[in-house]
Amino acid sequence: MPDGDEMSRPGESTAASRTADYAALEAVFGVGMVGLIALTSRRERDGGHPISTEELVLLAMSTFTLADVLAKERISTWLREPFVEEGTDHKPVRPEGSGMRYAIGELLTCTRCVGAWSAMGLVALRTASPTAGRATMRVLALAGVNDFLQSAFRLLAERTNRAAVETEAARRALP
């Protein structure tokens, strides 16, 4: 019988089986990386186009955006739903189920984890089809810049509104 440290909630796997599930996911990731390395090596031998230093910026921005969309945004609820309990705002709350289902749920609620898989997928797309990869990276990078600008605008508007309220309160407090 597992002790309290091995089971944090009913239906969850034991620590030993969770470790095996995580190892299986890591093995899949490792096989994907080996495949990507083989694809990259073959493409470069055949005169393919290696990823330039300049493209790394686009790749980083597009990876960030894709990971954020997959792990947090409402549009990806369908993907997370079998593995993650969603809140009323469709934001992931916590993984659910047990075994591999729970491990995948943990992966899908972690933007860093999803980011590693997203980066591998985007590099694979860019390597297999440079034109499609570049187009995808550009769209995702632009979406990420849009998110940043929207957040910056929202923050600026909130600060401006707060300052206006404080100024009006100070004006009324004067004799």
PDB file of C-alpha atoms in Angstrom:
ATOM      1  CA  MET A   1       0.000   0.000   0.000  1.00  0.00           C
ATOM      2  CA  PRO A   2       1.509   3.368  -0.984  1.00  0.00           C
ATOM      3  CA  ASP A   3       2.086   5.882   1.751  1.00  0.00           C
ATOM      4  CA  GLY A   4       0.730   9.440   1.715  1.00  0.00           C
ATOM      5  CA  ASP A   5       3.846  10.767  -0.017  1.00  0.00           C
ATOM      6  CA  GLU A   6       3.320   8.510  -3.009  1.00  0.00           C
ATOM      7  CA  MET A   7      -0.320   9.443  -3.589  1.00  0.00           C
ATOM      8  CA  SER A   8      -1.297  13.062  -3.474  1.00  0.00           C
ATOM      9  CA  ARG A   9      -4.939  12.519  -4.471  1.00  0.00           C
ATOM     10  CA  PRO A  10      -7.317   9.653  -5.261  1.00  0.00           C
ATOM     11  CA  GLY A  11      -6.950   8.184  -8.734  1.00  0.00           C
ATOM     12  CA  GLU A  12      -3.385   9.445  -9.154  1.00  0.00           C
ATOM     13  CA  SER A  13      -0.608   7.005  -9.938  1.00  0.00           C
ATOM     14  CA  THR A  14       2.055   6.028  -7.461  1.00  0.00           C
ATOM     15  CA  ALA A  15       5.396   7.844  -7.606  1.00  0.00           C
ATOM     16  CA  ALA A  16       7.017   4.780  -9.225  1.00  0.00           C
ATOM     17  CA  SER A  17       4.446   4.528 -12.009  1.00  0.00           C
ATOM     18  CA  ARG A  18       4.523   8.319 -12.559  1.00  0.00           C
ATOM     19  CA  THR A  19       8.289   8.037 -12.999  1.00  0.00           C
ATOM     20  CA  ALA A  20       7.773   5.346 -15.638  1.00  0.00           C
ATOM     21  CA  ASP A  21       5.192   7.522 -17.420  1.00  0.00           C
ATOM     22  CA  TYR A  22       7.558  10.512 -17.402  1.00  0.00           C
ATOM     23  CA  ALA A  23      10.376   8.290 -18.677  1.00  0.00           C
ATOM     24  CA  ALA A  24       8.146   7.126 -21.536  1.00  0.00           C
ATOM     25  CA  LEU A  25       7.377  10.727 -22.505  1.00  0.00           C
ATOM     26  CA  GLU A  26      11.089  11.572 -22.326  1.00  0.00           C
ATOM     27  CA  ALA A  27      11.860   8.539 -24.508  1.00  0.00           C
ATOM     28  CA  VAL A  28       9.374   9.757 -27.123  1.00  0.00           C
ATOM     29  CA  PHE A  29      10.996  13.207 -26.975  1.00  0.00           C
ATOM     30  CA  GLY A  30      14.441  11.617 -27.293  1.00  0.00           C
ATOM     31  CA  VAL A  31      13.386   9.553 -30.306  1.00  0.00           C
ATOM     32  CA  GLY A  32      11.985  12.738 -31.849  1.00  0.00           C
ATOM     33  CA  MET A  33      15.299  14.512 -31.259  1.00  0.00           C
ATOM     34  CA  VAL A  34      17.285  11.641 -32.771  1.00  0.00           C
ATOM     35  CA  GLY A  35      14.957  11.711 -35.783  1.00  0.00           C
ATOM     36  CA  LEU A  36      15.365  15.473 -36.067  1.00  0.00           C
ATOM     37  CA  ILE A  37      19.151  15.166 -35.907  1.00  0.00           C
ATOM     38  CA  ALA A  38      19.075  12.513 -38.627  1.00  0.00           C
ATOM     39  CA  LEU A  39      16.769  14.662 -40.784  1.00  0.00           C
ATOM     40  CA  THR A  40      18.946  17.733 -40.274  1.00  0.00           C
ATOM     41  CA  SER A  41      22.133  15.833 -41.096  1.00  0.00           C
ATOM     42  CA  ARG A  42      20.608  14.375 -44.247  1.00  0.00           C
ATOM     43  CA  ARG A  43      19.236  17.753 -45.373  1.00  0.00           C
ATOM     44  CA  GLU A  44      22.562  19.495 -44.821  1.00  0.00           C
ATOM     45  CA  ARG A  45      24.416  16.755 -46.741  1.00  0.00           C
ATOM     46  CA  ASP A  46      21.932  17.207 -49.599  1.00  0.00           C
ATOM     47  CA  GLY A  47      22.592  20.976 -49.676  1.00  0.00           C
ATOM     48  CA  GLY A  48      19.685  21.978 -47.431  1.00  0.00           C
ATOM     49  CA  HIS A  49      19.436  25.320 -45.720  1.00  0.00           C
ATOM     50  CA  PRO A  50      20.602  25.292 -42.097  1.00  0.00           C
ATOM     51  CA  ILE A  51      18.772  27.531 -39.651  1.00  0.00           C
ATOM     52  CA  SER A  52      20.482  30.903 -39.608  1.00  0.00           C
ATOM     53  CA  THR A  53      21.300  32.875 -36.489  1.00  0.00           C
ATOM     54  CA  GLU A  54      18.707  35.457 -37.528  1.00  0.00           C
ATOM     55  CA  GLU A  55      16.040  32.752 -37.766  1.00  0.00           C
ATOM     56  CA  LEU A  56      16.729  31.715 -34.175  1.00  0.00           C
ATOM     57  CA  VAL A  57      15.025  34.909 -32.965  1.00  0.00           C
ATOM     58  CA  LEU A  58      11.917  34.074 -34.992  1.00  0.00           C
ATOM     59  CA  LEU A  59      12.123  30.486 -33.804  1.00  0.00           C
ATOM     60  CA  ALA A  60      12.326  31.573 -30.161  1.00  0.00           C
ATOM     61  CA  MET A  61       9.379  33.952 -30.530  1.00  0.00           C
ATOM     62  CA  SER A  62       7.277  31.404 -32.394  1.00  0.00           C
ATOM     63  CA  THR A  63       8.103  28.674 -29.862  1.00  0.00           C
ATOM     64  CA  PHE A  64       7.012  30.969 -27.018  1.00  0.00           C
ATOM     65  CA  THR A  65       3.731  31.761 -28.784  1.00  0.00           C
ATOM     66  CA  LEU A  66       2.948  28.158 -29.711  1.00  0.00           C
ATOM     67  CA  ALA A  67       3.678  26.929 -26.175  1.00  0.00           C
ATOM     68  CA  ASP A  68       1.475  29.644 -24.695  1.00  0.00           C
ATOM     69  CA  VAL A  69      -1.389  28.836 -27.065  1.00  0.00           C
ATOM     70  CA  LEU A  70      -1.189  25.096 -26.410  1.00  0.00           C
ATOM     71  CA  ALA A  71      -0.817  25.346 -22.623  1.00  0.00           C
ATOM     72  CA  LYS A  72      -3.096  28.268 -21.796  1.00  0.00           C
ATOM     73  CA  GLU A  73      -5.406  29.562 -24.488  1.00  0.00           C
ATOM     74  CA  ARG A  74      -9.096  28.721 -24.894  1.00  0.00           C
ATOM     75  CA  ILE A  75      -8.569  27.730 -28.539  1.00  0.00           C
ATOM     76  CA  SER A  76      -6.568  24.682 -27.388  1.00  0.00           C
ATOM     77  CA  THR A  77      -9.096  23.479 -24.820  1.00  0.00           C
ATOM     78  CA  TRP A  78      -9.995  20.573 -27.114  1.00  0.00           C
ATOM     79  CA  LEU A  79      -6.403  19.346 -26.947  1.00  0.00           C
ATOM     80  CA  ARG A  80      -6.037  19.663 -23.162  1.00  0.00           C
ATOM     81  CA  GLU A  81      -9.554  18.544 -22.232  1.00  0.00           C
ATOM     82  CA  PRO A  82      -8.894  14.781 -22.027  1.00  0.00           C
ATOM     83  CA  PHE A  83      -5.897  15.379 -19.728  1.00  0.00           C
ATOM     84  CA  VAL A  84      -6.527  18.566 -17.752  1.00  0.00           C
ATOM     85  CA  GLU A  85      -9.238  19.932 -15.505  1.00  0.00           C
ATOM     86  CA  GLU A  86     -10.143  23.351 -16.894  1.00  0.00           C
ATOM     87  CA  GLY A  87     -11.471  26.250 -14.856  1.00  0.00           C
ATOM     88  CA  THR A  88     -14.598  28.208 -15.744  1.00  0.00           C
ATOM     89  CA  ASP A  89     -12.408  30.577 -17.777  1.00  0.00           C
ATOM     90  CA  HIS A  90     -11.057  27.609 -19.787  1.00  0.00           C
ATOM     91  CA  LYS A  91      -7.634  28.025 -18.195  1.00  0.00           C
ATOM     92  CA  PRO A  92      -5.977  24.745 -17.210  1.00  0.00           C
ATOM     93  CA  VAL A  93      -6.212  24.127 -13.470  1.00  0.00           C
ATOM     94  CA  ARG A  94      -4.485  20.785 -12.941  1.00  0.00           C
ATOM     95  CA  PRO A  95      -3.852  17.440 -14.618  1.00  0.00           C
ATOM     96  CA  GLU A  96      -6.489  14.773 -14.087  1.00  0.00           C
ATOM     97  CA  GLY A  97      -6.703  11.045 -14.219  1.00  0.00           C
ATOM     98  CA  SER A  98      -3.801   8.715 -13.586  1.00  0.00           C
ATOM     99  CA  GLY A  99      -0.942   7.077 -15.411  1.00  0.00           C
ATOM    100  CA  MET A 100       0.028   8.419 -18.800  1.00  0.00           C
ATOM    101  CA  ARG A 101      -3.103  10.588 -18.896  1.00  0.00           C
ATOM    102  CA  TYR A 102      -1.907  12.429 -15.782  1.00  0.00           C
ATOM    103  CA  ALA A 103       1.670  12.741 -17.119  1.00  0.00           C
ATOM    104  CA  ILE A 104       0.430  14.232 -20.396  1.00  0.00           C
ATOM    105  CA  GLY A 105      -1.793  16.583 -18.373  1.00  0.00           C
ATOM    106  CA  GLU A 106       1.258  17.772 -16.452  1.00  0.00           C
ATOM    107  CA  LEU A 107       3.106  18.307 -19.717  1.00  0.00           C
ATOM    108  CA  LEU A 108       0.198  20.303 -21.187  1.00  0.00           C
ATOM    109  CA  THR A 109      -0.029  22.617 -18.164  1.00  0.00           C
ATOM    110  CA  CYS A 110       3.666  23.540 -18.276  1.00  0.00           C
ATOM    111  CA  THR A 111       4.599  26.185 -20.838  1.00  0.00           C
ATOM    112  CA  ARG A 112       8.293  25.284 -20.509  1.00  0.00           C
ATOM    113  CA  CYS A 113       7.540  21.621 -21.212  1.00  0.00           C
ATOM    114  CA  VAL A 114       5.228  22.370 -24.117  1.00  0.00           C
ATOM    115  CA  GLY A 115       7.847  24.859 -25.311  1.00  0.00           C
ATOM    116  CA  ALA A 116      10.492  22.161 -25.658  1.00  0.00           C
ATOM    117  CA  TRP A 117       8.146  19.992 -27.724  1.00  0.00           C
ATOM    118  CA  SER A 118       7.015  23.027 -29.737  1.00  0.00           C
ATOM    119  CA  ALA A 119      10.611  24.001 -30.484  1.00  0.00           C
ATOM    120  CA  MET A 120      11.378  20.501 -31.697  1.00  0.00           C
ATOM    121  CA  GLY A 121       8.278  20.486 -33.897  1.00  0.00           C
ATOM    122  CA  LEU A 122       9.018  23.905 -35.375  1.00  0.00           C
ATOM    123  CA  VAL A 123      12.658  23.035 -36.070  1.00  0.00           C
ATOM    124  CA  ALA A 124      11.524  19.774 -37.677  1.00  0.00           C
ATOM    125  CA  LEU A 125       9.024  21.643 -39.858  1.00  0.00           C
ATOM    126  CA  ARG A 126      11.655  24.239 -40.794  1.00  0.00           C
ATOM    127  CA  THR A 127      14.148  21.480 -41.623  1.00  0.00           C
ATOM    128  CA  ALA A 128      11.728  19.301 -43.585  1.00  0.00           C
ATOM    129  CA  SER A 129      10.123  22.200 -45.458  1.00  0.00           C
ATOM    130  CA  PRO A 130      12.057  25.462 -45.135  1.00  0.00           C
ATOM    131  CA  THR A 131       9.350  27.546 -46.827  1.00  0.00           C
ATOM    132  CA  ALA A 132       6.506  26.194 -44.673  1.00  0.00           C
ATOM    133  CA  GLY A 133       8.690  26.387 -41.573  1.00  0.00           C
ATOM    134  CA  ARG A 134       9.610  30.017 -42.165  1.00  0.00           C
ATOM    135  CA  ALA A 135       5.998  30.970 -42.871  1.00  0.00           C
ATOM    136  CA  THR A 136       4.805  29.234 -39.707  1.00  0.00           C
ATOM    137  CA  MET A 137       7.555  30.845 -37.619  1.00  0.00           C
ATOM    138  CA  ARG A 138       6.690  34.294 -38.988  1.00  0.00           C
ATOM    139  CA  VAL A 139       2.987  33.939 -38.249  1.00  0.00           C
ATOM    140  CA  LEU A 140       3.599  32.673 -34.712  1.00  0.00           C
ATOM    141  CA  ALA A 141       6.281  35.317 -34.042  1.00  0.00           C
ATOM    142  CA  LEU A 142       3.927  38.075 -35.200  1.00  0.00           C
ATOM    143  CA  ALA A 143       1.182  36.660 -32.990  1.00  0.00           C
ATOM    144  CA  GLY A 144       3.627  36.752 -30.064  1.00  0.00           C
ATOM    145  CA  VAL A 145       4.548  40.374 -30.777  1.00  0.00           C
ATOM    146  CA  ASN A 146       0.830  41.160 -30.950  1.00  0.00           C
ATOM    147  CA  ASP A 147       0.311  39.542 -27.528  1.00  0.00           C
ATOM    148  CA  PHE A 148       3.177  41.585 -26.100  1.00  0.00           C
ATOM    149  CA  LEU A 149       1.855  44.836 -27.568  1.00  0.00           C
ATOM    150  CA  GLN A 150      -1.695  44.100 -26.379  1.00  0.00           C
ATOM    151  CA  SER A 151      -0.403  43.439 -22.856  1.00  0.00           C
ATOM    152  CA  ALA A 152       1.722  46.587 -22.905  1.00  0.00           C
ATOM    153  CA  PHE A 153      -1.235  48.665 -24.111  1.00  0.00           C
ATOM    154  CA  ARG A 154      -3.518  47.181 -21.437  1.00  0.00           C
ATOM    155  CA  LEU A 155      -0.932  47.937 -18.734  1.00  0.00           C
ATOM    156  CA  LEU A 156      -0.455  51.495 -20.000  1.00  0.00           C
ATOM    157  CA  ALA A 157      -4.242  52.061 -20.106  1.00  0.00           C
ATOM    158  CA  GLU A 158      -4.647  50.698 -16.553  1.00  0.00           C
ATOM    159  CA  ARG A 159      -1.873  52.963 -15.249  1.00  0.00           C
ATOM    160  CA  THR A 160      -3.321  55.965 -17.062  1.00  0.00           C
ATOM    161  CA  ASN A 161      -6.792  55.292 -15.647  1.00  0.00           C
ATOM    162  CA  ARG A 162      -5.373  54.792 -12.138  1.00  0.00           C
ATOM    163  CA  ALA A 163      -3.412  58.045 -12.390  1.00  0.00           C
ATOM    164  CA  ALA A 164      -6.549  59.884 -13.560  1.00  0.00           C
ATOM    165  CA  VAL A 165      -8.540  58.544 -10.598  1.00  0.00           C
ATOM    166  CA  GLU A 166      -5.754  59.477  -8.156  1.00  0.00           C
ATOM    167  CA  THR A 167      -5.450  62.968  -9.669  1.00  0.00           C
ATOM    168  CA  GLU A 168      -9.215  63.509  -9.408  1.00  0.00           C
ATOM    169  CA  ALA A 169      -9.215  62.284  -5.784  1.00  0.00           C
ATOM    170  CA  ALA A 170      -6.313  64.623  -4.941  1.00  0.00           C
ATOM    171  CA  ARG A 171      -8.066  67.539  -6.659  1.00  0.00           C
ATOM    172  CA  ARG A 172     -11.239  66.945  -4.642  1.00  0.00           C
ATOM    173  CA  ALA A 173      -9.240  66.744  -1.419  1.00  0.00           C
ATOM    174  CA  LEU A 174      -7.900  70.270  -1.923  1.00  0.00           C
ATOM    175  CA  PRO A 175      -9.750  73.115  -0.144  1.00  0.00           C
TER     176      PRO A 175
END
